Amino acid sequence: MPLPRFHRLPAERRGLILEVARRSFAEHGAESASYNRIIEAAGVSKTAAYHYFDGRDDLLATVLDGVLDRLLDALGPWHPARDGADFRARFAASSAVLAAHLRDHPDDLALADAAIGRAHGGAWLDWFDALVADGQRLGVIRTDVDRGLLVSATAAVIRAADTWALARMTIGGASGAADTAGPAGPDAPDGPAETANLPEGEVFAQVWSLLSGLWGGAAPARREDSADAR
């Protein structure tokens, strides 16, 4: 956690330091970014830096905690759904907001796995635990598999789906077929350009289909989603 003197800085100054650090960790990697270069880029002397943070790991932890907070803010709290259709609609809306946040904030995308890993699940898995519990209550999600396993698997599918969808946005944008390009990365898929230009509804339909197999009792895709797939 930041030291007390850091909290006494003006909010704008605190934000600038963390923004510079986040950008550097995202660009060079959470384990590789240079602490000295970060504080230099932020205009902080080495003496002052050690009054703000207890070293590089403390700064990294603060940055990652901020990333996780923004991911959870994007998801918003999970509220119990009225029925299976409402469950699907709420899940689609939360997934879309999270994907949009990651698309618009590539530093958060680059550091998302590190932030979730630092939390050892924690608040991140708590969100998916609420989702799975609600789905089980409605009969949308199976109950014959350990809930903790379902929670971890569901969270992993969503992270993989975000990477997959955003990479295809990038490819589509490069080919002129998409207006918004997400951040490219080493997981960007190979293959013909038409695989990149999936309509937004079809992206979610494929994710829902994958989760339906995992959840067992998940409702089938809506008729309009099937029409989009054709």
Short mmCIF file of C-alpha atoms in Angstrom, two decimals:
data_model
loop_
_atom_site.label_atom_id
_atom_site.label_comp_id
_atom_site.label_asym_id
_atom_site.label_seq_id
_atom_site.Cartn_x
_atom_site.Cartn_y
_atom_site.Cartn_z
CA MET A 1 0.00 0.00 0.00
CA PRO A 2 1.22 3.56 -0.64
CA LEU A 3 2.83 5.30 2.30
CA PRO A 4 0.98 8.14 4.08
CA ARG A 5 2.93 10.89 2.33
CA PHE A 6 1.67 9.68 -1.05
CA HIS A 7 -1.92 10.07 0.11
CA ARG A 8 -1.18 13.67 1.09
CA LEU A 9 -0.28 14.56 -2.49
CA PRO A 10 -2.92 16.37 -4.57
CA ALA A 11 -5.23 13.91 -6.31
CA GLU A 12 -4.04 15.06 -9.74
CA ARG A 13 -0.41 14.37 -8.82
CA ARG A 14 -1.24 10.93 -7.41
CA GLY A 15 -3.15 10.11 -10.56
CA LEU A 16 -0.28 11.17 -12.80
CA ILE A 17 2.26 9.01 -10.95
CA LEU A 18 0.02 5.96 -11.10
CA GLU A 19 -0.83 6.58 -14.75
CA VAL A 20 2.87 6.70 -15.70
CA ALA A 21 3.52 3.56 -13.67
CA ARG A 22 0.56 1.71 -15.17
CA ARG A 23 1.62 2.58 -18.70
CA SER A 24 5.17 1.39 -18.04
CA PHE A 25 4.11 -1.88 -16.41
CA ALA A 26 1.68 -2.52 -19.27
CA GLU A 27 4.29 -1.81 -21.93
CA HIS A 28 7.27 -3.58 -20.40
CA GLY A 29 5.58 -6.20 -18.24
CA ALA A 30 4.75 -6.32 -14.56
CA GLU A 31 7.98 -8.15 -13.81
CA SER A 32 10.28 -6.27 -16.20
CA ALA A 33 9.45 -2.56 -15.98
CA SER A 34 12.20 -0.46 -14.39
CA TYR A 35 11.28 1.28 -11.13
CA ASN A 36 13.92 3.97 -11.67
CA ARG A 37 12.62 4.74 -15.15
CA ILE A 38 9.06 4.93 -13.89
CA ILE A 39 9.79 7.45 -11.17
CA GLU A 40 11.99 9.46 -13.53
CA ALA A 41 9.21 9.59 -16.13
CA ALA A 42 6.78 10.65 -13.40
CA GLY A 43 9.09 13.46 -12.31
CA VAL A 44 9.70 11.96 -8.87
CA SER A 45 13.14 11.94 -7.24
CA LYS A 46 14.44 8.70 -5.77
CA THR A 47 14.31 10.22 -2.31
CA ALA A 48 10.70 11.28 -2.71
CA ALA A 49 9.75 7.93 -4.26
CA TYR A 50 10.70 6.04 -1.12
CA HIS A 51 8.46 8.36 0.88
CA TYR A 52 5.57 7.41 -1.41
CA PHE A 53 6.03 3.66 -1.88
CA ASP A 54 7.90 0.91 -0.11
CA GLY A 55 9.78 0.04 -3.28
CA ARG A 56 8.90 -1.28 -6.72
CA ASP A 57 6.65 -4.11 -5.56
CA ASP A 58 4.56 -1.70 -3.53
CA LEU A 59 4.06 0.56 -6.55
CA LEU A 60 3.16 -2.42 -8.73
CA ALA A 61 0.66 -3.67 -6.15
CA THR A 62 -0.98 -0.25 -6.03
CA VAL A 63 -1.27 -0.15 -9.82
CA LEU A 64 -2.72 -3.67 -10.00
CA ASP A 65 -5.24 -2.93 -7.26
CA GLY A 66 -6.40 0.05 -9.32
CA VAL A 67 -6.75 -2.12 -12.42
CA LEU A 68 -8.86 -4.68 -10.55
CA ASP A 69 -11.06 -1.95 -9.10
CA ARG A 70 -11.76 -0.62 -12.59
CA LEU A 71 -12.57 -4.09 -13.94
CA LEU A 72 -15.05 -4.64 -11.12
CA ASP A 73 -16.53 -1.19 -11.65
CA ALA A 74 -17.05 -2.07 -15.31
CA LEU A 75 -18.84 -5.29 -14.40
CA GLY A 76 -20.92 -3.60 -11.73
CA PRO A 77 -22.57 -5.60 -8.95
CA TRP A 78 -24.48 -8.74 -9.93
CA HIS A 79 -28.15 -8.36 -9.05
CA PRO A 80 -30.41 -11.43 -8.91
CA ALA A 81 -32.23 -12.01 -12.17
CA ARG A 82 -35.98 -12.53 -12.47
CA ASP A 83 -35.77 -15.56 -14.73
CA GLY A 84 -33.51 -17.28 -17.26
CA ALA A 85 -34.06 -14.68 -19.96
CA ASP A 86 -33.27 -11.85 -17.56
CA PHE A 87 -30.18 -13.73 -16.38
CA ARG A 88 -28.94 -13.97 -19.95
CA ALA A 89 -29.65 -10.30 -20.64
CA ARG A 90 -27.88 -9.14 -17.47
CA PHE A 91 -24.89 -11.31 -18.20
CA ALA A 92 -24.70 -10.04 -21.80
CA ALA A 93 -24.83 -6.42 -20.62
CA SER A 94 -22.10 -6.90 -18.00
CA SER A 95 -19.89 -8.74 -20.48
CA ALA A 96 -20.32 -6.00 -23.07
CA VAL A 97 -19.38 -3.23 -20.63
CA LEU A 98 -16.29 -5.13 -19.48
CA ALA A 99 -15.20 -5.79 -23.07
CA ALA A 100 -15.70 -2.12 -23.96
CA HIS A 101 -13.63 -1.04 -20.96
CA LEU A 102 -10.78 -3.35 -21.93
CA ARG A 103 -10.97 -2.17 -25.53
CA ASP A 104 -10.77 1.47 -24.49
CA HIS A 105 -8.13 0.96 -21.76
CA PRO A 106 -5.36 -1.20 -23.24
CA ASP A 107 -3.18 -0.75 -20.14
CA ASP A 108 -5.87 -2.39 -18.03
CA LEU A 109 -6.17 -5.16 -20.61
CA ALA A 110 -2.42 -5.80 -20.50
CA LEU A 111 -2.39 -5.95 -16.70
CA ALA A 112 -5.74 -7.67 -16.10
CA ASP A 113 -4.34 -11.15 -15.56
CA ALA A 114 -1.67 -9.88 -13.18
CA ALA A 115 -4.28 -7.88 -11.24
CA ILE A 116 -6.63 -10.85 -10.94
CA GLY A 117 -3.76 -13.12 -9.99
CA ARG A 118 -2.58 -10.75 -7.28
CA ALA A 119 -6.05 -10.82 -5.75
CA HIS A 120 -5.92 -14.65 -5.65
CA GLY A 121 -9.47 -14.59 -6.97
CA GLY A 122 -10.87 -12.45 -4.15
CA ALA A 123 -13.35 -9.82 -5.26
CA TRP A 124 -13.02 -10.92 -8.89
CA LEU A 125 -14.19 -14.46 -8.18
CA ASP A 126 -16.78 -13.11 -5.74
CA TRP A 127 -18.55 -11.51 -8.72
CA PHE A 128 -18.62 -14.80 -10.60
CA ASP A 129 -19.68 -16.65 -7.46
CA ALA A 130 -22.74 -14.39 -7.27
CA LEU A 131 -23.41 -15.04 -10.97
CA VAL A 132 -23.15 -18.81 -10.63
CA ALA A 133 -25.22 -18.92 -7.42
CA ASP A 134 -27.97 -16.94 -9.15
CA GLY A 135 -27.84 -19.16 -12.21
CA GLN A 136 -28.16 -22.23 -10.02
CA ARG A 137 -31.12 -20.70 -8.21
CA LEU A 138 -32.86 -20.20 -11.56
CA GLY A 139 -31.94 -23.63 -12.90
CA VAL A 140 -29.74 -22.09 -15.60
CA ILE A 141 -26.51 -23.54 -14.20
CA ARG A 142 -25.96 -27.12 -13.15
CA THR A 143 -25.62 -28.07 -9.49
CA ASP A 144 -23.92 -31.45 -9.87
CA VAL A 145 -20.42 -29.89 -10.09
CA ASP A 146 -18.61 -28.14 -7.25
CA ARG A 147 -19.61 -24.48 -7.32
CA GLY A 148 -16.06 -23.27 -6.73
CA LEU A 149 -14.93 -25.13 -9.84
CA LEU A 150 -17.78 -23.67 -11.87
CA VAL A 151 -16.92 -20.18 -10.64
CA SER A 152 -13.23 -20.48 -11.55
CA ALA A 153 -14.01 -22.02 -14.94
CA THR A 154 -16.61 -19.37 -15.77
CA ALA A 155 -14.20 -16.54 -14.87
CA ALA A 156 -11.50 -18.15 -17.03
CA VAL A 157 -13.86 -18.44 -19.99
CA ILE A 158 -14.78 -14.75 -19.74
CA ARG A 159 -11.12 -13.65 -19.67
CA ALA A 160 -10.33 -15.87 -22.67
CA ALA A 161 -13.41 -14.60 -24.50
CA ASP A 162 -12.42 -10.97 -23.92
CA THR A 163 -8.98 -11.60 -25.40
CA TRP A 164 -10.50 -13.48 -28.33
CA ALA A 165 -13.14 -10.84 -29.10
CA LEU A 166 -10.80 -7.86 -28.75
CA ALA A 167 -8.18 -9.48 -30.98
CA ARG A 168 -10.83 -9.92 -33.67
CA MET A 169 -11.82 -6.27 -33.31
CA THR A 170 -8.19 -5.41 -34.01
CA ILE A 171 -8.04 -7.58 -37.11
CA GLY A 172 -11.36 -6.22 -38.35
CA GLY A 173 -10.19 -2.65 -37.82
CA ALA A 174 -6.97 -3.27 -39.72
CA SER A 175 -8.93 -4.67 -42.66
CA GLY A 176 -11.25 -1.65 -42.71
CA ALA A 177 -14.27 -3.69 -41.65
CA ALA A 178 -14.54 -2.35 -38.11
CA ASP A 179 -14.71 1.20 -36.84
CA THR A 180 -13.10 0.46 -33.46
CA ALA A 181 -9.84 -1.43 -33.11
CA GLY A 182 -8.89 -3.07 -29.86
CA PRO A 183 -5.32 -3.68 -28.70
CA ALA A 184 -3.46 -6.38 -30.56
CA GLY A 185 -1.41 -8.87 -28.66
CA PRO A 186 0.42 -12.19 -28.90
CA ASP A 187 -2.91 -14.03 -28.67
CA ALA A 188 -4.32 -12.35 -31.78
CA PRO A 189 -5.80 -15.13 -33.91
CA ASP A 190 -4.51 -16.22 -37.28
CA GLY A 191 -6.86 -16.99 -40.12
CA PRO A 192 -8.94 -15.31 -42.82
CA ALA A 193 -10.23 -11.81 -42.21
CA GLU A 194 -13.86 -12.94 -42.30
CA THR A 195 -13.38 -14.76 -38.99
CA ALA A 196 -12.55 -11.41 -37.43
CA ASN A 197 -15.63 -9.54 -38.57
CA LEU A 198 -18.19 -11.16 -36.30
CA PRO A 199 -21.23 -9.07 -35.40
CA GLU A 200 -21.41 -8.13 -31.72
CA GLY A 201 -24.44 -10.37 -31.20
CA GLU A 202 -22.64 -13.33 -32.73
CA VAL A 203 -19.64 -12.79 -30.46
CA PHE A 204 -21.84 -13.10 -27.39
CA ALA A 205 -23.79 -16.01 -28.92
CA GLN A 206 -20.53 -17.96 -29.25
CA VAL A 207 -19.48 -17.16 -25.67
CA TRP A 208 -22.94 -18.13 -24.42
CA SER A 209 -22.78 -21.39 -26.37
CA LEU A 210 -19.42 -22.19 -24.76
CA LEU A 211 -20.74 -21.41 -21.29
CA SER A 212 -23.89 -23.42 -21.99
CA GLY A 213 -21.71 -26.49 -22.41
CA LEU A 214 -19.88 -25.70 -19.17
CA TRP A 215 -23.02 -24.92 -17.19
CA GLY A 216 -24.97 -27.90 -18.48
CA GLY A 217 -28.43 -26.51 -17.85
CA ALA A 218 -27.94 -23.18 -19.65
CA ALA A 219 -30.78 -22.06 -21.87
CA PRO A 220 -30.20 -22.32 -25.65
CA ALA A 221 -29.31 -19.23 -27.65
CA ARG A 222 -32.24 -17.05 -28.60
CA ARG A 223 -33.74 -17.40 -32.05
CA GLU A 224 -32.38 -14.02 -33.18
CA ASP A 225 -28.86 -15.11 -32.18
CA SER A 226 -29.23 -18.20 -34.37
CA ALA A 227 -30.35 -15.97 -37.22
CA ASP A 228 -27.26 -13.78 -36.73
CA ALA A 229 -25.06 -16.86 -36.87
CA ARG A 230 -26.47 -17.72 -40.29
#
